[in-house]
Amino acid sequence: VQFNRDFNPEFIRGGNTAIPLSGYYVSPDFFSMFSFSLSEGNPATALAKPFSLVITKASAKKLFGNEKALGKVIEVKGLGDFEVTGVLNDYHRSHLLFDVLASFNTISALENKGILNNTGLQDWGPRTNYYTYVLFQEGKQSSDLDFLLNQIAESQNKKEEATATVAYSFQNLKAIPGSDYENEIGLVWGYLTMGVFFVLSLLVLLPACFNYTNISIARALKRAKEIGLRKVSGGESKNILIQMILETVILAVISLLGAILIFIAIRTEFMKMIVEGSRSFDFEISPLTFFVFLVFAIGVGIVAGIFPALYFSKLNPIETLRNSSSSGKLSKVNVRKGLIVFQFALSLVFILGVGIMVKQYQYALNFDYGFQKENILEIPINGANAEVLKTELSSHAEITAIAMSSSIPGSWQSSAAWVKFPEQDDSLQVYQMFIDEQYLNCLELKLLAGTNFTSSHSKNEEYIIVNEEFLNTFQIATTTEALDHAFIVDGDKTLRILGVVKNFNHMPLRENISSFFFRYDPTKMAFIHAKLSSQDINSTLAQIEQTWSTVVPDQKFEPTFLDAELEESLISFRSMMKIFGFLGAMAIIISCLGLLAVAISTSESRLKEMGIRKVMGATVPDLAISLSKGFVKLIVIAILIATPFTYLFFDQLFLRVHHFRTAIGFTEIGGSILFLCILVLFTIGSQTLKVARVNPVDTLKIE
């Protein structure tokens, strides 16, 4: 089955109203290979003829309302009329994300009509938008056809026009969601991402297991007498071993039930972080999922309980009944100290991470993109008559300027074109945007040289307006020298430089400012930008919506503000802050509980010592300091380890993927350390003060 992902049609409804949908061109055997089903139409013939169209139920509702869709002919903007030959049942989960499917032979038909050019049907390069799915017979495997792929590669590499050496291989369908390939079809959830989540989860889970082991052994003295009596009464070591492990497994299973409740609570929020998450991922707890995690919980219980179980099962009953167990020595083991250091170092990493990302997020929100972003209303044209809509909106007094463009600045929506000097063969890829003559003034972009577009330029495209980086890319020394320079764009169009604008962030902040130019073509406009000056935004929006309803009665009014759109591009930061915050909270709680347990154990083992010190004249603060200083040293070590590690990780690795970023300063580092210290002092302070205030008479009389 052949795929092409370039089918992103705008369906014309109600005169000039266009409804954009997304989909693929696919060959006729699509329904023979995949398990998608039709509620209307014949799957064997639905995609056989050119200009055939299969749409989902949701898309049919959007296009035709309650009317029957099968057999309807509908116009696709720029491509012609298509016939609906099938209606697809809404599918639950797939790596293929689409609203409509068009027959694959439509591409050839459009190419023959001259509607599409350079479709790439003969392009065997590795970066095309064509995909081929192969279903093997039972018992056969992909290696049986490797020789054929090698033959194709050899024939392509021998061609005179070949500019690169290519090779072909099969990819298992199940490997697609975790693929690291570029230009994958559908939603890809790479192995690296899954690995990061898995490691973060383990970093929270393993300290909890260590804490249980630590606390169990710390309480060994109280448990030892029970074990000793059972052994004296005839209890066998293996029975005691099984009992101890079962206790831990039961705790782990109870924890699993708690985890399910937490999972249900956070599931919806997590799905919001993933683009098309509900269509690609199934977050329902199936019987199989529950069984797998039940086995995992039992395994965690065994891992956490095996060491205490072995320790208790090997205790000498005589020594335990005489209180001579070696459990007291275990309170000084370096493993316990190392665990405390590790846990609080991890907690500080999470706290610092959240602080650093919050600062970067605030920096991005207040960043100067080089254009006006406040009070700019973005209105998708959606196939409406752009000039009529622009004229009608201009009559509103609250709109001080109005312009049109093909995309939203500062987002990923800019397209790209291949550009070269007329006398050269090699082209360079340059980002582009189509605008009208009002755009530069509306968004307050600074023109360094030359002139702006005028309405006369809309008839025949002759000029481009470039940014400063464009001059650097093509090695043009000055802005004035650049004027009237000619370039070949997309292989067949000669355009000259009309003006030069000051660099601005036409892409999100994670990307550096690259070579860019503006073009003027009224047919490419997709957004109206309206600059508002109003004391009552809600009232102004209501008036604009009324105008919209008059001009485009069949289309929903869906405006956004430019600054809100730019903020939405920072969704990755918001998601990471939520994830780090949630995991950090869990890590901190586990660390504090572990520290509290160790503090209680240590305090109980030093009750007599504290009593003697008090009799000798020590004050409550003296005793509290004596009990706490050992823990404070461990926390200081954790801080010394975590601070440089976190700084290097975020500065050298994480934030390096964002070109425009803020420096990591003392405020977030100092604030994070202070927050951790307050938590630690609160955790151990409550216990140490309690022990320090105990009457020495009550502790010294204990035999």
XYZ file of C-alpha atoms in Angstrom:
703
model
C 0.000 0.000 0.000
C 1.415 3.365 -1.041
C 1.010 6.556 1.005
C 1.610 10.225 0.334
C 1.185 12.674 3.208
C 0.725 15.825 1.065
C -3.071 15.669 1.020
C -4.182 18.512 3.293
C -7.315 19.729 1.530
C -9.537 22.726 2.087
C -13.101 21.732 1.231
C -15.223 24.518 -0.255
C -18.659 24.779 1.371
C -21.222 27.573 1.198
C -19.641 29.710 -1.500
C -16.244 30.892 -0.282
C -16.219 29.011 3.031
C -13.379 26.474 3.253
C -13.019 23.711 5.817
C -9.412 22.498 6.250
C -8.816 18.794 6.992
C -5.769 16.535 6.970
C -5.181 13.192 5.329
C -3.218 10.995 2.927
C -3.277 9.775 -0.643
C -3.432 5.952 -0.349
C -3.606 3.091 -2.852
C -6.735 0.898 -3.280
C -5.544 -2.017 -1.086
C -5.534 0.186 2.029
C -8.562 -1.564 3.542
C -7.167 -5.017 2.716
C -4.036 -4.366 4.758
C -5.318 -2.275 7.673
C -8.227 -2.965 9.996
C -10.075 0.336 9.433
C -13.728 -0.329 8.604
C -16.331 1.522 6.541
C -19.827 2.303 7.745
C -20.789 3.275 4.174
C -19.234 2.266 0.853
C -17.367 -0.736 -0.543
C -13.811 -1.067 0.858
C -12.685 -3.011 -2.231
C -13.514 -0.184 -4.661
C -13.668 2.959 -2.471
C -10.160 4.097 -3.449
C -9.937 2.577 -6.930
C -10.699 5.607 -9.122
C -9.017 9.035 -9.252
C -10.683 11.765 -7.207
C -12.269 9.216 -4.845
C -12.540 10.274 -1.224
C -13.043 8.352 2.031
C -13.867 10.469 5.066
C -14.309 9.745 8.759
C -17.715 10.055 10.420
C -16.541 13.135 12.308
C -15.409 14.786 9.048
C -18.686 13.853 7.350
C -20.563 15.573 10.167
C -18.379 18.666 9.753
C -18.821 18.789 5.967
C -22.419 17.650 5.458
C -24.112 17.902 8.839
C -26.845 15.262 9.127
C -27.030 14.674 5.362
C -25.873 11.366 3.913
C -22.264 11.805 2.732
C -21.857 8.772 0.432
C -21.976 9.754 -3.243
C -21.690 13.496 -2.589
C -19.329 15.523 -4.779
C -17.365 18.218 -2.992
C -14.839 20.778 -4.220
C -11.304 20.789 -2.847
C -9.648 24.184 -3.142
C -7.051 24.178 -5.909
C -7.510 20.472 -6.767
C -11.029 20.118 -8.196
C -14.079 17.978 -7.410
C -13.878 14.762 -5.375
C -16.582 12.121 -4.861
C -17.196 10.649 -1.396
C -16.969 6.876 -1.953
C -16.785 5.769 1.660
C -17.417 6.843 5.252
C -14.964 5.483 7.805
C -15.967 4.388 11.266
C -14.217 6.542 13.856
C -11.062 4.704 14.863
C -9.735 4.526 18.396
C -5.965 4.278 18.174
C -3.415 4.307 15.370
C -0.106 5.853 14.349
C -1.980 7.041 11.233
C -3.718 10.327 11.993
C -6.134 11.519 9.312
C -9.555 12.983 8.606
C -9.782 12.030 4.922
C -8.199 9.573 2.464
C -7.879 10.234 -1.264
C -7.123 7.624 -3.925
C -3.404 7.407 -4.723
C -3.907 7.565 -8.499
C -5.351 11.064 -8.003
C -1.738 12.305 -7.831
C -1.029 11.168 -11.417
C -4.347 12.602 -12.589
C -3.564 15.998 -11.038
C -0.069 15.921 -12.537
C -1.474 15.145 -16.012
C -3.883 18.085 -15.682
C -1.012 20.396 -14.722
C -2.602 21.131 -11.340
C 0.295 19.525 -9.444
C 3.946 19.809 -10.468
C 7.014 18.051 -9.127
C 4.941 15.487 -7.237
C 8.015 13.341 -6.705
C 6.439 10.145 -8.074
C 9.816 9.265 -9.628
C 11.850 10.532 -6.672
C 13.703 7.719 -4.879
C 15.446 10.060 -2.437
C 15.285 9.473 1.324
C 13.403 12.678 2.248
C 10.193 12.392 0.208
C 6.680 12.300 1.630
C 6.000 8.876 0.108
C 5.678 5.749 2.266
C 5.211 2.111 1.271
C 3.660 -0.517 3.542
C 4.215 -4.201 2.724
C 2.178 -7.109 4.127
C 4.116 -10.406 4.021
C 2.654 -13.827 3.543
C 2.486 -16.103 6.568
C 5.938 -17.491 7.305
C 7.753 -14.902 5.216
C 9.825 -12.043 6.619
C 11.368 -8.799 5.470
C 14.818 -10.303 4.944
C 13.363 -12.319 2.047
C 13.047 -9.076 0.064
C 16.285 -7.372 1.105
C 17.879 -8.367 -2.211
C 15.171 -6.430 -4.069
C 15.746 -3.285 -2.009
C 19.478 -3.583 -2.665
C 18.844 -3.805 -6.419
C 16.709 -0.633 -6.311
C 19.410 1.176 -4.318
C 22.144 0.120 -6.760
C 20.146 1.308 -9.772
C 19.501 4.699 -8.138
C 23.102 5.179 -7.030
C 24.398 4.486 -10.550
C 22.379 7.332 -12.081
C 24.404 10.305 -13.299
C 22.209 12.834 -11.473
C 22.531 10.994 -8.148
C 23.786 13.438 -5.493
C 23.902 11.023 -2.557
C 24.285 7.339 -1.836
C 20.997 5.855 -0.715
C 20.018 2.557 0.876
C 16.614 1.067 1.640
C 15.369 -1.173 4.426
C 12.117 -2.377 5.959
C 10.833 -1.045 9.258
C 8.510 -3.123 11.441
C 5.121 -1.491 12.019
C 5.508 -1.917 15.791
C 8.798 0.025 15.681
C 7.240 3.203 14.266
C 6.019 4.845 17.527
C 9.499 4.500 19.024
C 11.364 5.440 15.857
C 14.154 7.998 15.760
C 13.851 8.505 11.983
C 13.128 11.944 10.583
C 9.923 12.651 8.667
C 8.110 9.637 10.141
C 4.439 9.306 9.330
C 2.068 9.762 12.249
C 2.937 10.465 15.873
C 6.346 9.248 17.024
C 7.171 8.632 20.680
C 10.919 7.967 20.583
C 12.764 5.449 22.722
C 14.806 8.263 24.231
C 11.643 9.928 25.565
C 10.337 6.651 26.975
C 13.749 5.950 28.485
C 13.797 9.345 30.241
C 10.351 8.697 31.752
C 11.402 5.211 32.843
C 14.610 6.450 34.487
C 12.785 9.306 36.266
C 10.238 6.821 37.585
C 12.960 4.489 38.821
C 14.713 7.396 40.532
C 11.545 7.860 42.587
C 10.761 4.163 43.110
C 14.216 2.840 44.068
C 14.717 5.243 47.013
C 11.319 4.112 48.310
C 12.547 0.492 48.195
C 15.798 1.472 49.931
C 13.851 3.400 52.538
C 11.761 0.356 53.353
C 14.888 -1.776 53.723
C 16.556 0.907 55.798
C 13.605 1.408 58.125
C 13.014 -2.344 58.520
C 16.567 -2.931 59.687
C 16.520 0.220 61.809
C 13.570 -1.252 63.703
C 15.327 -4.600 64.014
C 15.720 -4.420 67.796
C 11.951 -4.380 68.379
C 11.374 -7.038 65.741
C 14.287 -9.207 66.868
C 12.603 -10.451 70.077
C 9.571 -11.592 68.080
C 11.854 -13.501 65.701
C 13.826 -14.971 68.621
C 10.689 -16.247 70.370
C 9.383 -17.793 67.157
C 12.694 -19.565 66.581
C 12.823 -20.838 70.168
C 9.238 -22.102 69.731
C 10.273 -24.114 66.691
C 9.851 -21.615 63.864
C 12.071 -22.305 60.848
C 14.170 -19.696 59.088
C 12.449 -20.320 55.736
C 9.010 -19.623 57.267
C 10.267 -16.368 58.763
C 11.850 -15.478 55.392
C 8.571 -16.106 53.538
C 6.573 -14.116 56.122
C 8.860 -11.095 55.873
C 8.771 -11.092 52.075
C 4.983 -11.517 52.058
C 4.618 -8.482 54.325
C 6.556 -6.372 51.821
C 4.680 -7.765 48.810
C 1.333 -6.951 50.460
C 2.531 -3.387 51.061
C 3.639 -3.130 47.403
C 0.257 -4.388 46.141
C -1.558 -1.864 48.363
C 0.783 0.781 46.927
C -0.212 -0.354 43.419
C -3.847 0.379 44.240
C -2.810 3.845 45.467
C -0.771 4.316 42.284
C -3.817 3.489 40.157
C -5.811 6.186 41.934
C -3.015 8.735 41.349
C -2.757 7.605 37.716
C -6.487 8.130 37.143
C -6.203 11.599 38.717
C -3.302 12.741 36.484
C -4.221 10.845 33.286
C -6.299 13.608 31.703
C -3.648 16.268 32.373
C -0.924 14.016 30.971
C -2.945 13.393 27.794
C -3.189 17.158 27.260
C 0.615 17.350 27.092
C 0.723 14.989 24.091
C -0.296 16.189 20.641
C -3.096 13.930 19.377
C -2.527 11.839 22.508
C -6.102 10.575 22.728
C -5.951 9.261 19.141
C -2.565 7.576 19.452
C -2.310 6.315 23.027
C -4.621 4.114 25.053
C -4.424 5.045 28.730
C -7.201 2.711 29.859
C -6.230 0.111 32.467
C -6.949 -3.169 30.726
C -6.840 -6.578 32.488
C -3.501 -7.252 30.801
C -2.075 -3.902 31.938
C -3.238 -4.525 35.491
C -1.751 -8.037 35.471
C 1.620 -6.762 34.199
C 1.810 -4.103 36.888
C 0.603 -6.536 39.551
C 3.561 -8.760 38.663
C 5.790 -5.662 38.676
C 4.485 -4.664 42.150
C 5.159 -8.179 43.461
C 8.680 -7.950 42.040
C 9.194 -4.562 43.726
C 7.953 -6.054 47.001
C 10.428 -8.929 46.747
C 13.329 -6.582 45.898
C 12.504 -4.257 48.795
C 11.899 -7.055 51.298
C 14.541 -9.641 50.468
C 17.404 -8.041 52.414
C 15.437 -7.468 55.672
C 13.955 -10.951 55.325
C 17.385 -12.551 54.982
C 18.679 -10.464 57.873
C 15.869 -11.429 60.249
C 15.776 -15.108 59.239
C 19.474 -15.507 60.134
C 19.277 -13.850 63.582
C 20.574 -15.907 66.507
C 17.582 -16.429 68.886
C 19.802 -16.387 72.010
C 21.384 -13.051 71.081
C 18.063 -11.480 70.167
C 16.432 -12.464 73.463
C 19.421 -10.998 75.340
C 19.089 -7.718 73.320
C 22.548 -8.241 71.884
C 21.482 -8.002 68.264
C 23.852 -6.188 66.013
C 21.070 -3.996 64.709
C 22.445 -1.033 66.581
C 25.613 -1.189 64.514
C 23.598 -0.960 61.346
C 22.532 2.571 62.198
C 26.053 3.674 61.399
C 26.446 1.878 58.119
C 27.674 3.987 55.232
C 24.929 2.562 52.996
C 22.287 4.404 55.006
C 24.241 7.652 54.883
C 24.816 7.216 51.177
C 21.109 6.639 50.646
C 20.201 9.870 52.467
C 22.735 11.794 50.366
C 21.417 10.245 47.136
C 17.770 10.925 47.960
C 18.266 14.561 48.874
C 20.639 15.150 45.971
C 17.883 13.812 43.714
C 15.279 15.993 45.438
C 17.455 19.069 44.952
C 17.888 18.206 41.251
C 14.098 18.239 40.842
C 13.665 21.446 42.868
C 16.443 23.220 40.966
C 15.075 21.898 37.661
C 11.655 23.380 38.308
C 13.206 26.700 39.376
C 15.387 26.881 36.257
C 12.513 26.025 33.909
C 10.210 28.563 35.574
C 12.858 31.235 35.018
C 13.322 30.200 31.374
C 9.546 30.195 30.888
C 9.228 33.720 32.310
C 12.171 34.830 30.153
C 10.442 33.477 27.038
C 7.132 35.129 27.963
C 8.807 38.549 28.244
C 11.183 38.074 25.299
C 11.330 40.757 22.610
C 10.639 38.865 19.361
C 11.402 41.913 17.265
C 7.765 42.546 16.381
C 4.620 43.790 18.124
C 2.888 40.862 19.830
C 0.546 42.557 22.332
C -3.047 43.335 21.299
C -2.646 41.623 17.921
C -5.680 39.466 17.120
C -5.039 36.498 14.811
C -8.089 35.487 12.739
C -7.815 32.375 10.504
C -9.333 33.185 7.110
C -10.422 29.561 6.509
C -11.248 30.097 2.847
C -13.287 33.274 3.302
C -12.978 36.159 0.852
C -9.960 37.787 2.481
C -10.334 41.224 0.895
C -14.032 41.515 1.779
C -13.363 40.389 5.341
C -10.441 42.799 5.684
C -12.552 45.708 4.380
C -15.424 44.964 6.753
C -13.128 44.617 9.771
C -11.367 47.889 8.943
C -14.594 49.751 9.697
C -14.229 49.000 13.450
C -12.795 51.994 15.299
C -11.095 49.693 17.825
C -8.948 48.176 15.039
C -6.059 50.597 14.448
C -4.258 48.477 11.842
C -5.049 45.356 9.858
C -2.863 43.067 7.741
C -2.752 39.592 6.222
C -0.152 36.825 6.035
C 0.263 33.135 5.265
C 1.373 32.166 8.798
C 1.837 33.340 12.366
C 5.264 34.820 13.217
C 7.279 33.137 15.950
C 5.680 29.739 15.256
C 6.572 26.617 13.277
C 4.172 27.533 10.476
C 6.600 29.310 8.126
C 7.213 27.429 4.875
C 10.567 27.221 3.107
C 11.804 27.814 -0.441
C 14.975 27.014 -2.351
C 16.897 30.171 -3.269
C 20.025 30.755 -5.357
C 21.851 33.416 -7.365
C 20.939 33.258 -11.087
C 24.493 32.340 -12.073
C 24.873 29.528 -9.515
C 23.686 25.914 -9.489
C 23.437 25.260 -5.741
C 20.347 26.425 -3.849
C 19.943 27.174 -0.167
C 16.775 26.591 1.828
C 15.299 29.842 3.164
C 12.198 30.327 5.310
C 9.463 32.460 3.789
C 6.135 34.105 4.603
C 3.546 35.697 2.315
C 2.286 39.099 3.497
C 0.407 42.150 2.243
C 1.512 45.799 2.171
C 0.146 46.514 5.694
C 1.965 43.723 7.505
C 5.258 45.452 8.360
C 3.472 48.481 9.837
C 0.873 46.424 11.715
C 3.487 44.301 13.492
C 5.960 47.197 13.735
C 8.810 45.459 11.916
C 11.721 47.824 11.270
C 12.665 48.423 7.635
C 16.433 49.063 7.436
C 16.669 49.780 3.695
C 14.498 49.887 0.618
C 10.723 50.165 0.576
C 7.670 48.197 1.618
C 5.315 46.291 -0.696
C 2.515 48.269 -2.351
C -0.867 47.113 -3.639
C 0.504 47.183 -7.220
C 2.913 44.352 -6.325
C -0.003 41.951 -5.826
C -0.627 41.612 -9.581
C 2.704 40.078 -10.560
C 5.149 38.760 -7.999
C 8.497 40.452 -8.611
C 9.996 41.340 -5.214
C 10.979 39.969 -1.826
C 11.822 41.691 1.456
C 14.648 39.910 3.281
C 16.040 39.944 6.822
C 19.631 40.725 7.858
C 20.514 37.054 8.174
C 19.591 36.576 4.508
C 22.369 39.024 3.615
C 24.851 37.106 5.782
C 23.847 33.798 4.184
C 24.388 35.091 0.657
C 27.415 37.194 1.662
C 25.991 40.598 0.782
C 27.962 43.266 2.650
C 25.427 46.055 3.253
C 21.676 46.594 3.230
C 21.846 49.165 0.431
C 24.011 46.872 -1.689
C 21.354 44.152 -1.331
C 18.612 46.224 -2.957
C 17.538 45.042 -6.412
C 19.679 41.885 -6.177
C 18.001 39.115 -8.208
C 17.476 35.548 -6.938
C 15.952 32.380 -8.372
C 13.251 31.079 -6.005
C 11.911 27.505 -6.216
C 13.816 26.902 -9.416
C 11.695 28.934 -11.835
C 10.868 32.370 -10.447
C 13.180 35.407 -10.521
C 12.558 37.801 -7.632
C 14.490 40.920 -6.635
C 15.138 42.394 -3.178
C 12.827 45.333 -2.500
C 13.776 45.947 1.131
C 15.658 44.675 4.172
C 14.062 44.320 7.626
C 15.776 44.058 10.980
C 16.168 40.487 12.234
C 13.196 39.165 14.193
C 12.244 35.760 15.584
C 10.182 34.247 12.810
C 10.621 30.812 14.474
C 10.142 29.706 18.124
C 12.854 30.714 20.594
C 14.481 27.299 20.583
C 15.684 28.101 17.039
C 18.263 30.689 16.045
C 17.250 33.474 13.649
C 17.884 32.090 10.179
C 17.728 33.357 6.602
C 14.200 34.581 5.851
C 12.226 36.638 3.335
C 8.722 38.014 2.786
C 6.749 37.525 -0.448
C 3.544 39.111 -1.720
C 0.893 36.773 -3.181
C -2.778 37.465 -2.249
C -3.762 33.825 -2.944
C -1.520 32.565 -0.107
C -3.060 34.559 2.749
C -4.323 32.453 5.666
C -4.514 34.888 8.619
C -5.776 38.383 9.296
C -3.825 40.318 11.938
C -5.856 43.051 13.622
C -4.185 45.489 16.023
C -6.672 46.399 18.740
C -6.920 49.519 20.854
C -9.838 48.940 23.191
C -10.706 49.345 26.862
C -13.292 46.573 26.613
C -11.746 43.633 24.751
C -14.771 41.351 25.232
C -17.113 43.897 23.674
C -14.716 44.458 20.772
C -14.415 40.712 20.136
C -18.208 40.403 20.131
C -18.461 43.126 17.486
C -15.738 41.520 15.358
C -17.487 38.148 15.630
C -20.716 39.760 14.434
C -18.891 41.106 11.375
C -17.362 37.676 10.799
C -20.802 36.015 10.957
C -22.075 38.429 8.315
C -19.204 37.744 5.891
C -18.640 34.047 6.715
C -21.928 32.693 8.116
C -20.971 29.004 7.787
C -17.627 29.199 9.561
C -16.897 29.258 13.274
C -15.105 32.380 14.558
C -11.847 31.131 16.129
C -9.520 34.062 16.889
C -6.444 33.981 19.102
C -4.169 36.725 20.365
C -0.619 36.635 19.034
C 0.985 36.745 22.483
C -1.239 33.824 23.576
C -0.243 31.898 20.438
C 3.438 32.462 21.219
C 2.866 31.386 24.805
C 1.237 28.193 23.512
C 4.475 27.405 21.651
C 6.114 27.095 25.073
C 3.953 24.081 25.927
C 7.044 21.867 26.240
C 8.291 24.028 29.119
C 4.923 23.906 30.850
C 4.805 20.136 30.439
C 8.325 19.696 31.815
C 7.524 21.952 34.776
C 4.487 19.823 35.574
C 6.392 16.549 35.226
C 9.402 17.733 37.215
C 7.142 19.291 39.825
C 5.068 16.131 40.255
C 8.030 13.736 40.353
C 9.948 16.206 42.528
C 7.111 16.335 45.050
C 7.066 12.535 45.249
C 10.855 12.334 45.559
C 10.880 14.980 48.303
C 8.099 13.257 50.277
C 9.880 9.898 50.062
C 13.204 11.481 51.044
C 11.687 13.312 54.019
C 9.868 10.191 55.216
C 13.094 8.201 54.955
C 15.009 10.886 56.821
C 12.314 11.036 59.486
C 12.468 7.276 59.993
C 16.250 7.339 60.337
C 16.014 10.327 62.702
C 13.498 8.466 64.887
C 15.681 5.346 64.931
C 18.822 7.334 65.767
C 17.048 9.341 68.459
C 15.669 6.214 70.130
C 19.106 4.610 70.186
C 20.551 7.753 71.874
C 17.852 8.301 74.525
C 20.140 7.417 77.432
C 22.966 9.508 76.023
C 20.646 12.518 75.756
C 19.451 11.898 79.332
C 23.011 11.858 80.681
C 23.902 15.014 78.711
C 20.859 16.759 80.136
C 21.757 15.753 83.704
C 25.262 17.121 83.074
C 23.771 20.513 82.150
C 23.152 20.399 78.397
C 20.293 22.618 77.233
C 17.529 21.646 74.789
C 19.162 23.569 71.871
C 22.482 21.826 72.651
C 20.836 18.410 72.488
C 18.913 19.295 69.305
C 22.148 20.400 67.611
C 23.935 17.244 68.784
C 21.213 15.039 67.300
C 20.895 17.028 64.074
C 24.468 17.808 63.074
C 25.090 14.380 61.555
C 22.078 14.746 59.269
C 22.980 18.334 58.387
C 26.419 17.157 57.213
C 24.767 14.621 54.909
C 22.449 17.273 53.456
C 25.418 19.596 52.857
C 27.138 16.775 50.938
C 23.936 16.246 48.905
C 23.838 19.966 48.073
C 27.499 19.971 47.013
C 26.855 17.017 44.696
C 23.492 18.075 43.242
C 24.159 21.772 42.616
C 27.014 21.494 40.065
C 25.415 18.435 38.443
C 22.067 20.206 37.938
C 23.744 23.395 36.749
C 25.810 21.533 34.138
C 22.872 19.367 33.030
C 20.498 22.267 32.415
C 23.086 24.744 31.155
C 25.118 22.444 28.923
C 22.469 19.986 27.775
C 18.819 20.833 28.410
C 18.844 24.572 27.747
C 21.332 24.209 24.880
C 18.497 23.025 22.653
C 16.908 26.457 23.170
C 18.984 29.054 21.357
C 17.468 32.021 23.190
C 17.727 31.247 26.893
C 18.430 32.952 30.167
C 21.420 32.292 32.388
C 21.077 30.173 35.526
C 21.532 32.592 38.411
C 21.998 32.646 42.165
C 18.313 33.308 42.852
C 17.030 29.927 41.654
C 20.047 28.033 43.044
C 19.967 29.785 46.419
C 16.173 29.618 46.626
C 16.158 25.883 45.857
C 18.822 25.152 48.472
C 16.985 27.262 51.059
C 13.719 25.438 50.317
C 15.437 22.057 50.742
C 17.092 23.123 54.000
C 13.749 24.281 55.429
C 12.201 20.905 54.569
C 15.096 19.023 56.168
C 15.127 21.122 59.346
C 11.372 20.757 59.684
C 11.623 16.974 59.186
C 14.380 16.252 61.696
C 13.667 19.237 63.958
C 10.330 17.892 65.153
C 11.923 14.615 66.247
C 15.141 16.000 67.746
C 13.278 18.608 69.813
C 10.920 15.902 71.047
C 13.846 13.755 72.254
C 15.709 16.745 73.690
C 12.690 17.668 75.843
C 12.244 14.172 77.357
C 12.697 14.058 81.128
C 16.073 12.335 81.837
C 14.476 10.456 84.753
C 12.247 8.608 82.252
C 15.190 7.596 80.035
C 17.842 6.743 82.650
C 15.595 4.375 84.650
C 15.204 2.087 81.603
C 17.323 -1.065 81.987
